[in-house]
PDB file of C-alpha atoms and ligand atoms in Angstrom:
ATOM      1  CA  MET A   1    -112.510  45.586 -68.352  1.00  0.00           C
ATOM      2  CA  PRO A   2    -110.334  47.977 -70.388  1.00  0.00           C
ATOM      3  CA  HIS A   3    -106.662  47.078 -70.653  1.00  0.00           C
ATOM      4  CA  ASN A   4    -104.153  49.723 -69.526  1.00  0.00           C
ATOM      5  CA  PRO A   5    -101.476  49.865 -72.258  1.00  0.00           C
ATOM      6  CA  ARG A   6     -98.000  49.018 -70.903  1.00  0.00           C
ATOM      7  CA  LYS A   7     -95.204  51.197 -72.193  1.00  0.00           C
ATOM      8  CA  ARG A   8     -92.500  48.692 -71.266  1.00  0.00           C
ATOM      9  CA  PHE A   9     -94.049  46.168 -73.660  1.00  0.00           C
ATOM     10  CA  GLY A  10     -94.335  48.744 -76.458  1.00  0.00           C
ATOM     11  CA  GLN A  11     -98.131  48.531 -76.409  1.00  0.00           C
ATOM     12  CA  ASN A  12     -99.613  50.769 -79.107  1.00  0.00           C
ATOM     13  CA  PHE A  13    -102.773  49.039 -80.241  1.00  0.00           C
ATOM     14  CA  LEU A  14    -103.963  49.314 -83.805  1.00  0.00           C
ATOM     15  CA  VAL A  15    -107.497  50.774 -83.886  1.00  0.00           C
ATOM     16  CA  ASP A  16    -107.989  51.835 -87.521  1.00  0.00           C
ATOM     17  CA  PRO A  17    -110.110  49.193 -89.328  1.00  0.00           C
ATOM     18  CA  HIS A  18    -108.930  50.340 -92.789  1.00  0.00           C
ATOM     19  CA  VAL A  19    -105.281  49.857 -91.879  1.00  0.00           C
ATOM     20  CA  VAL A  20    -106.110  46.455 -90.370  1.00  0.00           C
ATOM     21  CA  MET A  21    -107.748  45.427 -93.653  1.00  0.00           C
ATOM     22  CA  ASP A  22    -104.804  46.738 -95.712  1.00  0.00           C
ATOM     23  CA  ILE A  23    -102.412  44.669 -93.585  1.00  0.00           C
ATOM     24  CA  ILE A  24    -104.552  41.533 -93.869  1.00  0.00           C
ATOM     25  CA  ARG A  25    -104.778  42.006 -97.645  1.00  0.00           C
ATOM     26  CA  ALA A  26    -100.975  42.349 -97.831  1.00  0.00           C
ATOM     27  CA  ILE A  27    -100.514  39.152 -95.784  1.00  0.00           C
ATOM     28  CA  HIS A  28    -103.174  37.320 -97.799  1.00  0.00           C
ATOM     29  CA  PRO A  29    -103.724  34.478 -95.278  1.00  0.00           C
ATOM     30  CA  CYS A  30    -105.025  31.228 -96.806  1.00  0.00           C
ATOM     31  CA  LYS A  31    -106.512  28.111 -95.194  1.00  0.00           C
ATOM     32  CA  GLY A  32    -103.745  25.663 -94.341  1.00  0.00           C
ATOM     33  CA  ASP A  33    -101.058  28.374 -93.867  1.00  0.00           C
ATOM     34  CA  LEU A  34     -98.806  27.848 -90.865  1.00  0.00           C
ATOM     35  CA  LEU A  35     -98.865  31.316 -89.349  1.00  0.00           C
ATOM     36  CA  VAL A  36     -97.485  32.867 -86.166  1.00  0.00           C
ATOM     37  CA  GLU A  37     -98.357  36.318 -84.877  1.00  0.00           C
ATOM     38  CA  ILE A  38     -95.856  38.051 -82.607  1.00  0.00           C
ATOM     39  CA  GLY A  39     -97.493  40.297 -79.982  1.00  0.00           C
ATOM     40  CA  PRO A  40    -101.220  39.793 -80.727  1.00  0.00           C
ATOM     41  CA  GLY A  41    -102.174  42.327 -78.020  1.00  0.00           C
ATOM     42  CA  LEU A  42    -105.905  42.977 -77.986  1.00  0.00           C
ATOM     43  CA  GLY A  43    -106.381  40.998 -81.202  1.00  0.00           C
ATOM     44  CA  ALA A  44    -106.627  43.720 -83.901  1.00  0.00           C
ATOM     45  CA  LEU A  45    -104.890  41.425 -86.411  1.00  0.00           C
ATOM     46  CA  THR A  46    -105.624  38.106 -84.685  1.00  0.00           C
ATOM     47  CA  ARG A  47    -109.386  38.310 -85.210  1.00  0.00           C
ATOM     48  CA  PRO A  48    -109.359  39.008 -88.975  1.00  0.00           C
ATOM     49  CA  LEU A  49    -106.528  36.487 -89.468  1.00  0.00           C
ATOM     50  CA  LEU A  50    -108.684  33.800 -87.872  1.00  0.00           C
ATOM     51  CA  ARG A  51    -111.474  34.604 -90.300  1.00  0.00           C
ATOM     52  CA  SER A  52    -109.270  33.176 -93.074  1.00  0.00           C
ATOM     53  CA  LEU A  53    -107.385  30.535 -91.094  1.00  0.00           C
ATOM     54  CA  ASP A  54    -108.502  27.532 -89.072  1.00  0.00           C
ATOM     55  CA  HIS A  55    -105.568  27.883 -86.747  1.00  0.00           C
ATOM     56  CA  LEU A  56    -103.019  30.469 -85.632  1.00  0.00           C
ATOM     57  CA  HIS A  57    -100.013  30.491 -83.252  1.00  0.00           C
ATOM     58  CA  VAL A  58     -99.335  33.613 -81.169  1.00  0.00           C
ATOM     59  CA  VAL A  59     -96.433  34.638 -78.910  1.00  0.00           C
ATOM     60  CA  GLU A  60     -97.345  37.252 -76.295  1.00  0.00           C
ATOM     61  CA  ILE A  61     -95.311  38.398 -73.286  1.00  0.00           C
ATOM     62  CA  ASP A  62     -98.056  40.134 -71.275  1.00  0.00           C
ATOM     63  CA  ARG A  63     -99.854  37.700 -68.923  1.00  0.00           C
ATOM     64  CA  ASP A  64    -102.980  39.865 -68.634  1.00  0.00           C
ATOM     65  CA  ILE A  65    -103.320  39.962 -72.403  1.00  0.00           C
ATOM     66  CA  VAL A  66    -102.780  36.203 -72.585  1.00  0.00           C
ATOM     67  CA  GLU A  67    -105.664  35.762 -70.114  1.00  0.00           C
ATOM     68  CA  ARG A  68    -107.915  37.884 -72.327  1.00  0.00           C
ATOM     69  CA  LEU A  69    -106.956  35.919 -75.429  1.00  0.00           C
ATOM     70  CA  ARG A  70    -107.668  32.626 -73.598  1.00  0.00           C
ATOM     71  CA  ARG A  71    -111.141  33.898 -72.728  1.00  0.00           C
ATOM     72  CA  GLU A  72    -111.935  35.052 -76.266  1.00  0.00           C
ATOM     73  CA  PHE A  73    -110.478  32.297 -78.461  1.00  0.00           C
ATOM     74  CA  SER A  74    -110.703  28.521 -78.313  1.00  0.00           C
ATOM     75  CA  GLU A  75    -107.536  26.406 -77.982  1.00  0.00           C
ATOM     76  CA  LYS A  76    -108.539  24.629 -81.149  1.00  0.00           C
ATOM     77  CA  ASN A  77    -108.085  27.831 -83.192  1.00  0.00           C
ATOM     78  CA  LEU A  78    -105.437  29.697 -81.256  1.00  0.00           C
ATOM     79  CA  THR A  79    -102.276  28.254 -79.714  1.00  0.00           C
ATOM     80  CA  ILE A  80    -100.905  30.814 -77.258  1.00  0.00           C
ATOM     81  CA  TYR A  81     -97.265  30.854 -76.136  1.00  0.00           C
ATOM     82  CA  GLN A  82     -96.866  33.146 -73.165  1.00  0.00           C
ATOM     83  CA  GLY A  83     -93.307  34.467 -73.190  1.00  0.00           C
ATOM     84  CA  ASP A  84     -90.635  36.562 -74.822  1.00  0.00           C
ATOM     85  CA  ALA A  85     -90.543  36.328 -78.627  1.00  0.00           C
ATOM     86  CA  LEU A  86     -86.792  37.052 -78.425  1.00  0.00           C
ATOM     87  CA  GLU A  87     -86.327  33.641 -76.820  1.00  0.00           C
ATOM     88  CA  PHE A  88     -88.940  31.759 -78.782  1.00  0.00           C
ATOM     89  CA  ASP A  89     -87.861  28.804 -80.947  1.00  0.00           C
ATOM     90  CA  PHE A  90     -89.701  29.651 -84.186  1.00  0.00           C
ATOM     91  CA  GLY A  91     -88.083  26.601 -85.818  1.00  0.00           C
ATOM     92  CA  ALA A  92     -90.155  24.345 -83.537  1.00  0.00           C
ATOM     93  CA  LEU A  93     -93.399  25.415 -85.219  1.00  0.00           C
ATOM     94  CA  GLY A  94     -92.462  23.703 -88.507  1.00  0.00           C
ATOM     95  CA  SER A  95     -91.381  24.707 -91.975  1.00  0.00           C
ATOM     96  CA  ASN A  96     -92.917  27.100 -94.496  1.00  0.00           C
ATOM     97  CA  LEU A  97     -93.806  29.338 -91.562  1.00  0.00           C
ATOM     98  CA  ARG A  98     -95.396  32.743 -92.094  1.00  0.00           C
ATOM     99  CA  ALA A  99     -94.694  35.338 -89.384  1.00  0.00           C
ATOM    100  CA  VAL A 100     -96.657  38.541 -88.865  1.00  0.00           C
ATOM    101  CA  GLY A 101     -96.892  41.229 -86.225  1.00  0.00           C
ATOM    102  CA  ASN A 102     -97.252  44.797 -85.225  1.00  0.00           C
ATOM    103  CA  LEU A 103     -93.943  44.601 -83.410  1.00  0.00           C
ATOM    104  CA  PRO A 104     -93.105  46.393 -80.186  1.00  0.00           C
ATOM    105  CA  TYR A 105     -90.710  49.153 -81.272  1.00  0.00           C
ATOM    106  CA  ASN A 106     -88.394  48.722 -78.317  1.00  0.00           C
ATOM    107  CA  ILE A 107     -87.314  45.250 -79.492  1.00  0.00           C
ATOM    108  CA  SER A 108     -87.561  45.623 -83.272  1.00  0.00           C
ATOM    109  CA  THR A 109     -83.877  45.183 -84.188  1.00  0.00           C
ATOM    110  CA  PRO A 110     -83.195  42.231 -81.839  1.00  0.00           C
ATOM    111  CA  ILE A 111     -86.367  40.439 -82.961  1.00  0.00           C
ATOM    112  CA  LEU A 112     -85.366  40.792 -86.642  1.00  0.00           C
ATOM    113  CA  PHE A 113     -81.915  39.329 -85.888  1.00  0.00           C
ATOM    114  CA  HIS A 114     -83.511  36.557 -83.811  1.00  0.00           C
ATOM    115  CA  LEU A 115     -85.902  35.648 -86.663  1.00  0.00           C
ATOM    116  CA  SER A 116     -83.019  35.671 -89.189  1.00  0.00           C
ATOM    117  CA  GLN A 117     -81.728  32.501 -87.555  1.00  0.00           C
ATOM    118  CA  PHE A 118     -84.898  30.688 -88.622  1.00  0.00           C
ATOM    119  CA  ALA A 119     -84.895  31.960 -92.232  1.00  0.00           C
ATOM    120  CA  GLU A 120     -84.748  28.386 -93.582  1.00  0.00           C
ATOM    121  CA  ASN A 121     -88.073  27.568 -91.913  1.00  0.00           C
ATOM    122  CA  ILE A 122     -89.752  30.786 -92.990  1.00  0.00           C
ATOM    123  CA  ARG A 123     -91.853  31.426 -96.084  1.00  0.00           C
ATOM    124  CA  ASP A 124     -92.451  35.131 -95.494  1.00  0.00           C
ATOM    125  CA  MET A 125     -92.873  37.789 -92.812  1.00  0.00           C
ATOM    126  CA  HIS A 126     -95.005  40.938 -92.645  1.00  0.00           C
ATOM    127  CA  PHE A 127     -94.252  43.398 -89.894  1.00  0.00           C
ATOM    128  CA  MET A 128     -95.267  46.834 -88.771  1.00  0.00           C
ATOM    129  CA  LEU A 129     -92.213  48.709 -87.540  1.00  0.00           C
ATOM    130  CA  GLN A 130     -91.104  52.243 -86.938  1.00  0.00           C
ATOM    131  CA  LYS A 131     -90.820  53.937 -90.372  1.00  0.00           C
ATOM    132  CA  GLU A 132     -87.159  54.843 -89.777  1.00  0.00           C
ATOM    133  CA  VAL A 133     -86.281  51.212 -89.042  1.00  0.00           C
ATOM    134  CA  VAL A 134     -87.927  50.050 -92.288  1.00  0.00           C
ATOM    135  CA  ALA A 135     -86.018  52.795 -94.159  1.00  0.00           C
ATOM    136  CA  ARG A 136     -82.755  51.376 -92.748  1.00  0.00           C
ATOM    137  CA  MET A 137     -83.758  47.800 -93.603  1.00  0.00           C
ATOM    138  CA  VAL A 138     -84.414  48.507 -97.294  1.00  0.00           C
ATOM    139  CA  ALA A 139     -81.741  51.211 -97.823  1.00  0.00           C
ATOM    140  CA  ALA A 140     -79.425  51.042-100.855  1.00  0.00           C
ATOM    141  CA  PRO A 141     -75.617  51.479-100.588  1.00  0.00           C
ATOM    142  CA  SER A 142     -74.231  55.040-100.494  1.00  0.00           C
ATOM    143  CA  THR A 143     -77.383  56.430 -98.859  1.00  0.00           C
ATOM    144  CA  PRO A 144     -77.547  57.783 -95.268  1.00  0.00           C
ATOM    145  CA  ASP A 145     -79.849  54.983 -94.013  1.00  0.00           C
ATOM    146  CA  TYR A 146     -77.597  52.158 -95.268  1.00  0.00           C
ATOM    147  CA  GLY A 147     -75.889  50.415 -92.354  1.00  0.00           C
ATOM    148  CA  ARG A 148     -75.314  47.163 -90.506  1.00  0.00           C
ATOM    149  CA  LEU A 149     -79.051  46.412 -90.300  1.00  0.00           C
ATOM    150  CA  SER A 150     -79.438  46.863 -94.100  1.00  0.00           C
ATOM    151  CA  VAL A 151     -76.504  44.585 -94.949  1.00  0.00           C
ATOM    152  CA  MET A 152     -77.278  41.826 -92.441  1.00  0.00           C
ATOM    153  CA  LEU A 153     -80.976  41.652 -93.344  1.00  0.00           C
ATOM    154  CA  GLN A 154     -80.610  42.139 -97.120  1.00  0.00           C
ATOM    155  CA  TYR A 155     -78.158  39.243 -97.111  1.00  0.00           C
ATOM    156  CA  ARG A 156     -80.928  36.948 -95.839  1.00  0.00           C
ATOM    157  CA  PHE A 157     -84.134  38.539 -97.064  1.00  0.00           C
ATOM    158  CA  GLN A 158     -85.623  40.244-100.033  1.00  0.00           C
ATOM    159  CA  MET A 159     -87.484  43.191 -98.486  1.00  0.00           C
ATOM    160  CA  GLU A 160     -90.076  45.676 -99.566  1.00  0.00           C
ATOM    161  CA  GLN A 161     -91.739  48.584 -97.788  1.00  0.00           C
ATOM    162  CA  LEU A 162     -95.471  48.291 -98.499  1.00  0.00           C
ATOM    163  CA  PHE A 163     -97.117  51.346 -96.913  1.00  0.00           C
ATOM    164  CA  ILE A 164     -96.883  53.956 -94.167  1.00  0.00           C
ATOM    165  CA  VAL A 165     -99.199  53.998 -91.139  1.00  0.00           C
ATOM    166  CA  PRO A 166     -99.678  57.329 -89.298  1.00  0.00           C
ATOM    167  CA  PRO A 167     -99.609  57.588 -85.465  1.00  0.00           C
ATOM    168  CA  GLU A 168    -103.344  58.341 -85.155  1.00  0.00           C
ATOM    169  CA  CYS A 169    -104.168  54.760 -86.221  1.00  0.00           C
ATOM    170  CA  PHE A 170    -103.019  53.534 -82.771  1.00  0.00           C
ATOM    171  CA  ARG A 171    -104.108  53.857 -79.109  1.00  0.00           C
ATOM    172  CA  PRO A 172    -102.113  55.289 -77.516  1.00  0.00           C
ATOM    173  CA  ALA A 173    -100.650  57.099 -80.535  1.00  0.00           C
ATOM    174  CA  PRO A 174     -96.877  56.583 -80.826  1.00  0.00           C
ATOM    175  CA  LYS A 175     -94.620  59.601 -81.435  1.00  0.00           C
ATOM    176  CA  VAL A 176     -93.413  58.255 -84.784  1.00  0.00           C
ATOM    177  CA  GLU A 177     -94.819  57.003 -88.075  1.00  0.00           C
ATOM    178  CA  SER A 178     -94.879  53.282 -88.814  1.00  0.00           C
ATOM    179  CA  ALA A 179     -94.440  51.251 -91.967  1.00  0.00           C
ATOM    180  CA  ILE A 180     -95.346  47.763 -93.134  1.00  0.00           C
ATOM    181  CA  VAL A 181     -92.499  45.681 -94.507  1.00  0.00           C
ATOM    182  CA  ARG A 182     -92.570  42.351 -96.352  1.00  0.00           C
ATOM    183  CA  MET A 183     -89.562  40.064 -95.903  1.00  0.00           C
ATOM    184  CA  ILE A 184     -88.994  36.940 -98.014  1.00  0.00           C
ATOM    185  CA  PRO A 185     -85.989  34.712 -97.237  1.00  0.00           C
ATOM    186  CA  ARG A 186     -83.505  34.326-100.089  1.00  0.00           C
ATOM    187  CA  ARG A 187     -83.137  30.725-101.113  1.00  0.00           C
ATOM    188  CA  GLU A 188     -79.776  30.945-102.838  1.00  0.00           C
ATOM    189  CA  GLN A 189     -76.818  29.968-100.671  1.00  0.00           C
ATOM    190  CA  LEU A 190     -74.401  32.922-100.814  1.00  0.00           C
ATOM    191  CA  MET A 191     -71.763  31.493 -98.520  1.00  0.00           C
ATOM    192  CA  GLU A 192     -71.106  28.537 -96.283  1.00  0.00           C
ATOM    193  CA  ALA A 193     -72.560  28.814 -92.811  1.00  0.00           C
ATOM    194  CA  SER A 194     -69.014  28.675 -91.395  1.00  0.00           C
ATOM    195  CA  LYS A 195     -68.217  31.955 -93.146  1.00  0.00           C
ATOM    196  CA  GLU A 196     -71.307  33.762 -91.900  1.00  0.00           C
ATOM    197  CA  LYS A 197     -69.609  34.555 -88.581  1.00  0.00           C
ATOM    198  CA  VAL A 198     -66.751  36.239 -90.453  1.00  0.00           C
ATOM    199  CA  PHE A 199     -69.315  38.135 -92.534  1.00  0.00           C
ATOM    200  CA  ALA A 200     -71.105  39.387 -89.395  1.00  0.00           C
ATOM    201  CA  SER A 201     -67.798  40.510 -87.809  1.00  0.00           C
ATOM    202  CA  ILE A 202     -66.616  42.333 -90.943  1.00  0.00           C
ATOM    203  CA  VAL A 203     -69.944  44.142 -91.302  1.00  0.00           C
ATOM    204  CA  SER A 204     -69.902  45.146 -87.606  1.00  0.00           C
ATOM    205  CA  ALA A 205     -66.291  46.333 -87.761  1.00  0.00           C
ATOM    206  CA  ALA A 206     -66.824  48.269 -91.005  1.00  0.00           C
ATOM    207  CA  PHE A 207     -69.845  50.160 -89.652  1.00  0.00           C
ATOM    208  CA  SER A 208     -68.445  50.625 -86.118  1.00  0.00           C
ATOM    209  CA  GLN A 209     -67.012  53.982 -87.254  1.00  0.00           C
ATOM    210  CA  ARG A 210     -68.910  54.804 -90.404  1.00  0.00           C
ATOM    211  CA  ARG A 211     -66.951  58.008 -91.182  1.00  0.00           C
ATOM    212  CA  LYS A 212     -63.663  56.093 -91.372  1.00  0.00           C
ATOM    213  CA  THR A 213     -62.272  54.353 -94.441  1.00  0.00           C
ATOM    214  CA  LEU A 214     -62.285  50.592 -94.839  1.00  0.00           C
ATOM    215  CA  ARG A 215     -58.482  50.607 -94.649  1.00  0.00           C
ATOM    216  CA  ASN A 216     -58.900  51.776 -91.034  1.00  0.00           C
ATOM    217  CA  THR A 217     -61.944  49.886 -89.853  1.00  0.00           C
ATOM    218  CA  LEU A 218     -61.037  46.565 -91.524  1.00  0.00           C
ATOM    219  CA  ARG A 219     -57.322  46.768 -90.696  1.00  0.00           C
ATOM    220  CA  ASP A 220     -57.486  43.441 -88.822  1.00  0.00           C
ATOM    221  CA  TYR A 221     -59.287  41.680 -91.666  1.00  0.00           C
ATOM    222  CA  LEU A 222     -58.152  42.820 -95.122  1.00  0.00           C
ATOM    223  CA  LYS A 223     -54.615  43.376 -96.450  1.00  0.00           C
ATOM    224  CA  PRO A 224     -53.747  45.451 -99.559  1.00  0.00           C
ATOM    225  CA  GLU A 225     -53.630  42.289-101.712  1.00  0.00           C
ATOM    226  CA  ASP A 226     -57.156  41.367-100.549  1.00  0.00           C
ATOM    227  CA  TYR A 227     -58.512  44.739-101.683  1.00  0.00           C
ATOM    228  CA  ALA A 228     -56.794  44.246-105.051  1.00  0.00           C
ATOM    229  CA  ALA A 229     -58.251  40.743-105.506  1.00  0.00           C
ATOM    230  CA  LEU A 230     -61.720  41.922-104.450  1.00  0.00           C
ATOM    231  CA  GLU A 231     -61.475  45.036-106.642  1.00  0.00           C
ATOM    232  CA  ILE A 232     -62.530  47.179-103.685  1.00  0.00           C
ATOM    233  CA  ASP A 233     -61.051  50.638-103.082  1.00  0.00           C
ATOM    234  CA  SER A 234     -59.843  50.705 -99.453  1.00  0.00           C
ATOM    235  CA  ASN A 235     -60.418  54.473 -99.329  1.00  0.00           C
ATOM    236  CA  GLN A 236     -64.156  53.880 -99.461  1.00  0.00           C
ATOM    237  CA  ARG A 237     -66.356  53.708 -96.381  1.00  0.00           C
ATOM    238  CA  ALA A 238     -68.591  50.841 -95.260  1.00  0.00           C
ATOM    239  CA  GLU A 239     -71.664  52.632 -96.613  1.00  0.00           C
ATOM    240  CA  ASN A 240     -70.234  52.392-100.164  1.00  0.00           C
ATOM    241  CA  LEU A 241     -69.958  48.572-100.205  1.00  0.00           C
ATOM    242  CA  SER A 242     -72.781  46.442-101.581  1.00  0.00           C
ATOM    243  CA  VAL A 243     -74.003  43.333 -99.762  1.00  0.00           C
ATOM    244  CA  ALA A 244     -72.318  41.267-102.504  1.00  0.00           C
ATOM    245  CA  GLN A 245     -68.971  42.974-101.796  1.00  0.00           C
ATOM    246  CA  PHE A 246     -69.246  42.230 -98.065  1.00  0.00           C
ATOM    247  CA  VAL A 247     -70.062  38.608 -98.969  1.00  0.00           C
ATOM    248  CA  ALA A 248     -67.051  38.426-101.313  1.00  0.00           C
ATOM    249  CA  ALA A 249     -64.777  39.780 -98.563  1.00  0.00           C
ATOM    250  CA  ALA A 250     -66.071  37.191 -96.069  1.00  0.00           C
ATOM    251  CA  ASN A 251     -65.684  34.398 -98.618  1.00  0.00           C
ATOM    252  CA  ARG A 252     -62.080  35.445 -99.302  1.00  0.00           C
ATOM    253  CA  LEU A 253     -61.239  35.580 -95.593  1.00  0.00           C
ATOM    254  CA  GLY A 254     -62.862  32.251 -94.956  1.00  0.00           C
ATOM    255  CA  GLU A 255     -60.522  30.598 -97.500  1.00  0.00           C
TER     256      GLU A 255
HETATM  257  N1  SAM B 301    -100.945  43.282 -82.497  1.00  0.00           N
HETATM  258  C1  SAM B 301    -101.558  44.249 -81.620  1.00  0.00           C
HETATM  259  C2  SAM B 301    -102.113  45.407 -82.432  1.00  0.00           C
HETATM  260  O1  SAM B 301    -101.747  45.502 -83.629  1.00  0.00           O
HETATM  261  O2  SAM B 301    -102.897  46.190 -81.885  1.00  0.00           O
HETATM  262  C3  SAM B 301    -100.577  44.731 -80.539  1.00  0.00           C
HETATM  263  C4  SAM B 301     -99.351  45.451 -81.035  1.00  0.00           C
HETATM  264  S1  SAM B 301     -98.356  46.188 -79.772  1.00  0.00           S
HETATM  265  C5  SAM B 301     -97.420  47.354 -80.736  1.00  0.00           C
HETATM  266  C6  SAM B 301     -97.106  44.983 -79.402  1.00  0.00           C
HETATM  267  C7  SAM B 301     -97.542  43.714 -78.697  1.00  0.00           C
HETATM  268  O3  SAM B 301     -96.382  42.889 -78.473  1.00  0.00           O
HETATM  269  C8  SAM B 301     -98.155  43.918 -77.325  1.00  0.00           C
HETATM  270  O4  SAM B 301     -99.271  43.093 -77.178  1.00  0.00           O
HETATM  271  C9  SAM B 301     -97.046  43.518 -76.338  1.00  0.00           C
HETATM  272  O5  SAM B 301     -97.529  43.062 -75.099  1.00  0.00           O
HETATM  273  C10 SAM B 301     -96.346  42.429 -77.121  1.00  0.00           C
HETATM  274  N2  SAM B 301     -94.920  42.247 -76.762  1.00  0.00           N
HETATM  275  C11 SAM B 301     -94.051  43.189 -76.337  1.00  0.00           C
HETATM  276  N3  SAM B 301     -92.821  42.671 -76.152  1.00  0.00           N
HETATM  277  C12 SAM B 301     -92.910  41.353 -76.488  1.00  0.00           C
HETATM  278  C13 SAM B 301     -91.989  40.276 -76.493  1.00  0.00           C
HETATM  279  N4  SAM B 301     -90.717  40.447 -76.137  1.00  0.00           N
HETATM  280  N5  SAM B 301     -92.423  39.056 -76.869  1.00  0.00           N
HETATM  281  C14 SAM B 301     -93.745  38.867 -77.232  1.00  0.00           C
HETATM  282  N6  SAM B 301     -94.658  39.854 -77.243  1.00  0.00           N
HETATM  283  C15 SAM B 301     -94.263  41.074 -76.872  1.00  0.00           C
END
């Protein structure tokens, strides 16, 4: 029986076999990899992944789709978690985890922040996202796309946009273009975990009104002597600060 795509679950199924192969080649799954797919849907990526792997974990919210997957795949090869990926404990799967998925666009930012918490357990991630979201993720300072998402994710991950996927590769076709992004957790410790909360608050405050100067937006955090010590001009805006400068500010405040 055909499955009626559900808008509320962001269901745009990949139907172009060339794009599927390009994604699988980018992931390069190898026997023995610990891999989890978020939102397997009708299995466009699941099936070719299982050609290279003996086993795969998937997290899928839609019960009807889970039923279909149970009918098609054996428990030995596919472990299915029915539920919301935003609440899933990815740390419980083990370490050196690889995560992949053609992510539902309506939850893309929250899922990236959720996965950031498990960066220590993660080897790499390959996701299909809305092209504009990927542009914001990989944006450099002093460009229009650079914002909170860029700083928070670039702090934790090295990221690379791999290729663009046009709407006609999906059923139903989404209104926007998509892009594949590779994310690899950074291993160097840039600041103590205790200071990461300060970092997140400074970044949020700085970008809360992106047209305003840092002197205004970070009034509650940085004093003139802090700007001098950090060698940051307080007349700049959040979009002008590098990730390293945000880290330095958080480290100074944490002292
Ligand atoms: N991987 C398939 C493909 O490439 O054709 C499906 C991709 S579709 C864009 C997104 C999938 O994520 C759907 O199967 C949808 O049901 C599932 N999904 C949506 N929200 C989810 C959530 N919060 N947690 C887990 N899966 C979710």
